[in-house]
Amino acid sequence: MMISPFIRPRRLRASAGIRALVRETKVLLDDLIYPLFLVPGQQVKKEISSLPGCYHLSADMAVAVAREAYSLGIPAVLVFGLPEYKDECGSGAWDASSPVQRAITLIKAALPELVVVSDVCLCEYTSHGHCGLIKDNQVDNDSSLEILAKVALSHVVAGADIVAPSDMMDGRVMAIRQALDAGGHSNTSIMSYAVKYASAYYGPFRDAVDSTPQFGDRHGYQMDPANVREALREATLDVEEGADILMVKPALAYLDVVRQVRDRFDLPIAAYNVSGEYAMVKAAAAKGWIDEQRIVMETLTSIKRAGADIIITYHALDVARWLNQ
Ligand SMILES: [Zn+2]
């Protein structure tokens, strides 16, 4: 008779060294993208109250923070902007003198090796706060595409390495790809917010960029949190339209979606550890209710374990400091 051995998985948990050897998922500095919020002016570095530890930065000060990120080993930043002015069509979004465009140029001049990803959307720039143009009180898809393509091109002309459309209009990846190619930028990548849910987790971000819609909500273009088959359809379309990287946003409440997108597609997958996820950790840590470092590392590990290659996170600077210890 065969006597089965007494299996002892605890052997491989016996010491920190053994645990490190058999660890399946590791969050690396190379995985991280750090978001920056650009505002008009000079010498501005003002903490965002709903995102403690994150700042509204003028273009000059953004260079200093980007340098800090780069010197810590973070390979990329993602830039968002608040414009000097807002109007119906969001024209500040493609204005070469807007904070985002100026910051992209300054950061690339100072830190050519740092990857600059630019968020492409209209909601920070439109007076109504929606991500596209308004026609008959509705967000109009097709007329928005031309504008979004113009915005993306202006970021690339300013020096962006990757553009990241976040508006969720149908067909925008194709429109942006065509505009970039026609402008001689066929080597610039598109990181598509392919699967972006209409989430309550964006609350602190909307305060940060002053982009709360003035009427209605975003359920007409962002996805229903209940849907995952639709997520795969969205991702399929963006792959067909020429996306180079697929993003799922938010991350933590959508880890199953990250996993399904990972299993279905060979493109790199990014996940956005969004402002609400960050703010909840910060608030609980400030109360002394959780161990911030352990919670953050556990969360980011879960995002990577779910299948993300890239994690966009407001924790990036802290994580880099911890990893470099
Ligand atoms: Zn938007």
Coordinates of C-alpha atoms and ligand atoms in Angstrom, one line a residue:
M1 CA 0.0 0.0 0.0
M2 CA 1.3 3.5 -0.9
I3 CA 1.6 5.8 2.0
S4 CA 1.0 9.3 0.9
P5 CA 3.6 11.8 2.4
F6 CA 2.4 14.4 4.9
I7 CA 2.4 17.5 2.7
R8 CA 3.8 20.5 4.5
P9 CA 3.3 23.8 2.5
R10 CA 4.6 25.6 5.6
R11 CA 8.1 24.5 4.7
L12 CA 8.1 27.2 2.0
R13 CA 7.0 29.9 4.4
A14 CA 9.7 29.1 7.0
S15 CA 11.9 32.2 6.5
A16 CA 11.8 35.6 4.7
G17 CA 14.4 34.3 2.3
I18 CA 12.5 31.2 1.3
R19 CA 9.3 33.3 1.0
A20 CA 11.1 35.7 -1.3
L21 CA 12.3 32.8 -3.5
V22 CA 8.9 31.4 -4.0
R23 CA 6.9 34.7 -4.2
E24 CA 4.8 34.5 -7.3
T25 CA 3.9 38.2 -7.8
K26 CA 6.1 41.2 -7.2
V27 CA 5.3 44.8 -7.5
L28 CA 8.2 46.5 -9.2
L29 CA 9.2 50.1 -9.7
D30 CA 9.0 49.4 -13.4
D31 CA 5.3 48.8 -13.1
L32 CA 4.3 52.2 -11.8
I33 CA 3.0 55.4 -13.4
Y34 CA 2.6 58.5 -11.2
P35 CA -0.2 60.9 -12.0
L36 CA 0.5 64.7 -11.9
F37 CA -2.1 67.5 -11.9
L38 CA -1.1 70.6 -13.8
V39 CA -2.5 74.1 -13.1
P40 CA -1.8 77.5 -14.5
G41 CA 0.8 79.8 -12.9
Q42 CA 4.3 79.5 -11.7
Q43 CA 5.8 78.1 -8.5
V44 CA 2.5 76.5 -7.6
K45 CA 2.6 73.4 -5.4
K46 CA -0.6 73.1 -3.5
E47 CA -1.8 70.0 -1.8
I48 CA -5.1 68.6 -3.0
S49 CA -7.3 68.2 0.1
S50 CA -9.1 65.1 -1.1
L51 CA -5.8 63.5 -2.3
P52 CA -3.3 64.1 0.6
G53 CA 0.3 63.9 -0.6
C54 CA -0.7 64.9 -4.2
Y55 CA -0.4 68.4 -5.5
H56 CA -1.7 70.9 -7.9
L57 CA 1.5 71.8 -9.8
S58 CA 2.4 74.6 -12.2
A59 CA 4.4 73.4 -15.1
D60 CA 7.7 74.5 -13.6
M61 CA 7.0 72.7 -10.3
A62 CA 5.8 69.6 -12.2
V63 CA 9.3 69.2 -13.5
A64 CA 10.6 69.0 -9.9
V65 CA 8.1 66.4 -8.9
A66 CA 8.7 64.5 -12.2
R67 CA 12.4 64.6 -11.4
E68 CA 11.7 63.2 -7.9
A69 CA 9.7 60.4 -9.4
Y70 CA 12.4 59.6 -12.0
S71 CA 15.2 59.7 -9.4
L72 CA 13.2 57.2 -7.3
G73 CA 13.1 54.9 -10.3
I74 CA 9.5 55.4 -11.5
P75 CA 9.5 55.1 -15.3
A76 CA 6.5 57.2 -16.2
V77 CA 4.1 60.0 -15.2
L78 CA 0.6 60.6 -16.4
V79 CA -0.4 64.3 -16.8
F80 CA -3.8 65.8 -16.2
G81 CA -4.5 69.5 -16.6
L82 CA -6.7 72.3 -15.3
P83 CA -6.9 75.0 -17.9
E84 CA -6.8 78.8 -17.7
Y85 CA -10.3 78.9 -19.0
K86 CA -13.2 76.6 -19.8
D87 CA -15.7 76.9 -22.7
E88 CA -18.4 74.9 -24.4
C89 CA -16.0 72.9 -26.6
G90 CA -13.0 72.7 -24.3
S91 CA -10.7 74.6 -26.5
G92 CA -8.1 74.9 -23.7
A93 CA -7.5 71.2 -24.2
W94 CA -5.6 71.7 -27.4
D95 CA -4.1 75.1 -26.6
A96 CA -0.3 74.8 -26.8
S97 CA 0.1 77.3 -24.0
S98 CA -2.1 75.3 -21.6
P99 CA -0.4 73.9 -18.4
V100 CA -0.4 70.3 -19.7
Q101 CA 1.3 71.1 -23.0
R102 CA 3.8 73.3 -21.3
A103 CA 4.6 70.8 -18.6
I104 CA 5.0 68.0 -21.2
T105 CA 7.6 70.0 -23.0
L106 CA 9.4 71.1 -19.9
I107 CA 9.5 67.6 -18.4
K108 CA 10.7 66.0 -21.6
A109 CA 13.4 68.6 -22.0
A110 CA 14.6 68.1 -18.4
L111 CA 14.1 64.3 -18.2
P112 CA 14.1 62.8 -21.7
E113 CA 14.2 59.2 -20.4
L114 CA 11.1 59.7 -18.3
V115 CA 8.0 58.4 -20.1
V116 CA 5.3 61.1 -20.3
V117 CA 1.8 59.8 -20.7
S118 CA -0.9 62.3 -21.3
D119 CA -4.6 62.0 -20.4
V120 CA -6.7 63.0 -23.3
C121 CA -10.2 64.2 -22.4
L122 CA -12.4 67.3 -22.4
C123 CA -14.1 67.2 -19.0
E124 CA -11.5 69.4 -17.3
Y125 CA -11.8 71.9 -20.1
T126 CA -15.5 72.1 -20.9
S127 CA -17.8 74.5 -19.1
H128 CA -20.4 71.7 -18.7
G129 CA -17.8 69.2 -17.4
H130 CA -18.6 66.4 -19.8
C131 CA -16.0 64.4 -21.7
G132 CA -17.4 65.3 -25.1
L133 CA -19.2 68.0 -27.0
I134 CA -22.9 68.7 -26.2
K135 CA -25.6 68.6 -28.8
D136 CA -29.3 68.8 -27.9
N137 CA -28.4 68.3 -24.2
Q138 CA -26.6 65.0 -25.1
V139 CA -22.9 64.2 -25.2
D140 CA -22.4 63.9 -29.0
N141 CA -20.1 61.1 -30.0
D142 CA -18.9 61.8 -33.5
S143 CA -18.3 65.5 -33.3
S144 CA -16.3 64.8 -30.1
L145 CA -13.9 62.5 -32.0
E146 CA -12.4 65.3 -34.1
I147 CA -11.7 67.4 -31.0
L148 CA -10.2 64.5 -29.0
A149 CA -7.9 63.7 -31.9
K150 CA -6.8 67.4 -32.0
V151 CA -6.1 67.3 -28.3
A152 CA -4.1 64.1 -28.5
L153 CA -2.0 65.5 -31.4
S154 CA -1.3 68.7 -29.4
H155 CA 0.1 66.6 -26.6
V156 CA 2.3 64.6 -28.9
V157 CA 3.5 67.8 -30.6
A158 CA 4.4 69.0 -27.1
G159 CA 6.4 65.8 -26.5
A160 CA 4.1 63.2 -25.0
D161 CA 5.4 59.6 -25.5
I162 CA 2.0 58.0 -25.0
V163 CA -1.5 59.4 -25.2
A164 CA -4.3 58.0 -23.1
P165 CA -7.8 58.8 -24.2
S166 CA -10.2 58.5 -21.2
D167 CA -13.4 59.9 -22.6
M168 CA -15.1 56.6 -23.6
M169 CA -16.5 57.9 -26.9
D170 CA -16.9 55.2 -29.5
G171 CA -14.3 55.2 -32.2
R172 CA -11.9 57.6 -30.5
V173 CA -8.9 55.3 -30.6
M174 CA -9.2 55.0 -34.3
A175 CA -9.7 58.8 -34.7
I176 CA -6.6 59.5 -32.6
R177 CA -4.5 56.9 -34.4
Q178 CA -5.4 58.4 -37.8
A179 CA -4.7 62.0 -36.5
L180 CA -1.3 61.0 -35.1
D181 CA -0.3 59.0 -38.2
A182 CA -1.3 61.9 -40.5
G183 CA 0.7 64.2 -38.3
G184 CA 3.8 62.1 -38.7
H185 CA 3.6 60.5 -35.2
S186 CA 3.1 56.9 -36.2
N187 CA 5.5 55.8 -33.5
T188 CA 3.5 57.3 -30.6
S189 CA 1.5 54.8 -28.6
I190 CA -2.1 54.9 -27.4
M191 CA -2.9 53.6 -24.0
S192 CA -6.6 53.4 -24.2
Y193 CA -8.9 53.7 -21.2
A194 CA -10.6 50.8 -22.9
V195 CA -12.7 49.7 -19.9
K196 CA -13.7 52.7 -17.8
Y197 CA -16.6 52.3 -15.4
A198 CA -19.0 55.0 -14.2
S199 CA -17.6 54.7 -10.7
A200 CA -18.1 56.5 -7.4
Y201 CA -14.4 55.9 -6.8
Y202 CA -13.5 58.9 -8.9
G203 CA -14.9 61.4 -6.3
P204 CA -11.6 62.9 -5.1
F205 CA -10.3 63.2 -8.6
R206 CA -13.2 65.2 -9.8
D207 CA -12.5 67.7 -7.0
A208 CA -8.9 67.7 -8.0
V209 CA -9.6 68.6 -11.6
D210 CA -12.9 70.4 -11.1
S211 CA -14.6 68.2 -13.7
T212 CA -17.9 67.3 -12.0
P213 CA -20.6 67.4 -14.8
Q214 CA -22.8 70.5 -14.5
F215 CA -25.8 68.5 -15.6
G216 CA -26.6 64.8 -15.8
D217 CA -23.9 62.2 -15.2
R218 CA -21.5 60.0 -17.2
H219 CA -23.6 56.9 -17.4
G220 CA -24.3 57.6 -21.0
Y221 CA -20.6 56.9 -22.0
Q222 CA -18.8 55.3 -19.1
M223 CA -19.6 51.6 -18.4
D224 CA -22.1 50.1 -16.0
P225 CA -20.2 48.6 -13.1
A226 CA -22.3 45.4 -13.4
N227 CA -20.9 44.5 -16.8
V228 CA -17.9 42.4 -17.7
R229 CA -18.9 40.9 -21.1
E230 CA -19.3 44.5 -22.3
A231 CA -15.8 45.2 -21.0
L232 CA -14.4 42.5 -23.3
R233 CA -16.3 44.0 -26.2
E234 CA -14.9 47.5 -25.4
A235 CA -11.4 46.1 -25.2
T236 CA -11.8 44.1 -28.5
L237 CA -12.9 47.3 -30.3
D238 CA -10.0 49.3 -29.0
V239 CA -7.6 46.6 -30.0
E240 CA -9.1 46.6 -33.5
E241 CA -8.9 50.4 -33.6
G242 CA -5.1 50.3 -32.9
A243 CA -4.7 50.6 -29.1
D244 CA -1.2 49.6 -27.9
I245 CA -2.1 49.3 -24.2
L246 CA -5.5 48.5 -22.6
M247 CA -6.5 50.1 -19.3
V248 CA -9.1 49.0 -16.8
K249 CA -10.4 51.7 -14.5
P250 CA -10.9 51.6 -11.5
A251 CA -8.7 48.7 -10.3
L252 CA -9.6 47.4 -6.9
A253 CA -13.4 46.8 -7.3
Y254 CA -12.7 45.4 -10.9
L255 CA -10.0 42.9 -10.4
D256 CA -12.1 40.2 -12.0
V257 CA -12.3 42.5 -15.1
V258 CA -8.5 42.9 -15.1
R259 CA -8.2 39.2 -15.0
Q260 CA -10.6 38.6 -17.8
V261 CA -9.0 41.2 -20.0
R262 CA -5.6 39.7 -19.2
D263 CA -6.8 36.3 -20.2
R264 CA -8.4 37.4 -23.4
F265 CA -5.8 39.8 -24.8
D266 CA -2.0 39.8 -25.4
L267 CA -1.6 43.6 -25.2
P268 CA -0.1 45.1 -22.0
I269 CA -2.8 45.8 -19.4
A270 CA -2.8 48.9 -17.2
A271 CA -5.0 49.3 -14.2
Y272 CA -5.8 52.6 -12.6
N273 CA -5.7 52.5 -8.8
V274 CA -8.0 55.5 -8.6
S275 CA -8.5 58.5 -6.3
G276 CA -11.2 57.0 -4.2
E277 CA -9.1 53.9 -3.6
Y278 CA -6.2 56.1 -2.6
A279 CA -8.3 58.5 -0.4
M280 CA -9.9 55.7 1.6
V281 CA -6.5 54.3 2.5
K282 CA -5.1 57.7 3.3
A283 CA -8.1 58.6 5.5
A284 CA -8.0 55.3 7.4
A285 CA -4.2 55.5 7.8
A286 CA -4.5 59.0 9.2
K287 CA -6.9 57.7 11.8
G288 CA -4.4 55.0 12.7
W289 CA -6.9 52.3 11.7
I290 CA -4.7 50.5 9.2
D291 CA -1.0 50.0 8.4
E292 CA -0.7 52.1 5.3
Q293 CA 2.4 50.6 3.8
R294 CA 1.1 47.0 4.2
I295 CA -2.3 47.9 2.9
V296 CA -0.9 49.7 -0.2
M297 CA 1.5 46.9 -1.0
E298 CA -1.2 44.3 -0.6
T299 CA -3.5 46.2 -2.8
L300 CA -1.0 46.8 -5.6
T301 CA 0.0 43.1 -5.4
S302 CA -3.6 42.1 -5.9
I303 CA -3.8 44.4 -8.9
K304 CA -0.7 42.8 -10.4
R305 CA -1.8 39.3 -9.5
A306 CA -5.1 40.0 -11.3
G307 CA -3.0 40.5 -14.4
A308 CA -2.0 44.1 -14.7
D309 CA 1.4 44.9 -16.1
I310 CA 1.2 48.6 -15.4
I311 CA -0.3 50.2 -12.3
I312 CA -1.2 53.9 -12.3
T313 CA -1.2 55.0 -8.7
Y314 CA -1.1 58.1 -6.4
H315 CA 0.9 55.9 -4.0
A316 CA 3.8 55.6 -6.5
L317 CA 6.3 57.9 -4.7
D318 CA 5.6 56.2 -1.4
V319 CA 5.9 52.8 -2.9
A320 CA 9.2 53.7 -4.6
R321 CA 10.6 54.9 -1.3
W322 CA 9.5 51.6 0.4
L323 CA 10.9 49.5 -2.4
N324 CA 14.2 51.4 -2.4
Q325 CA 14.7 51.0 1.4
Ligands
ZN1 ZN -13.3 63.1 -19.0

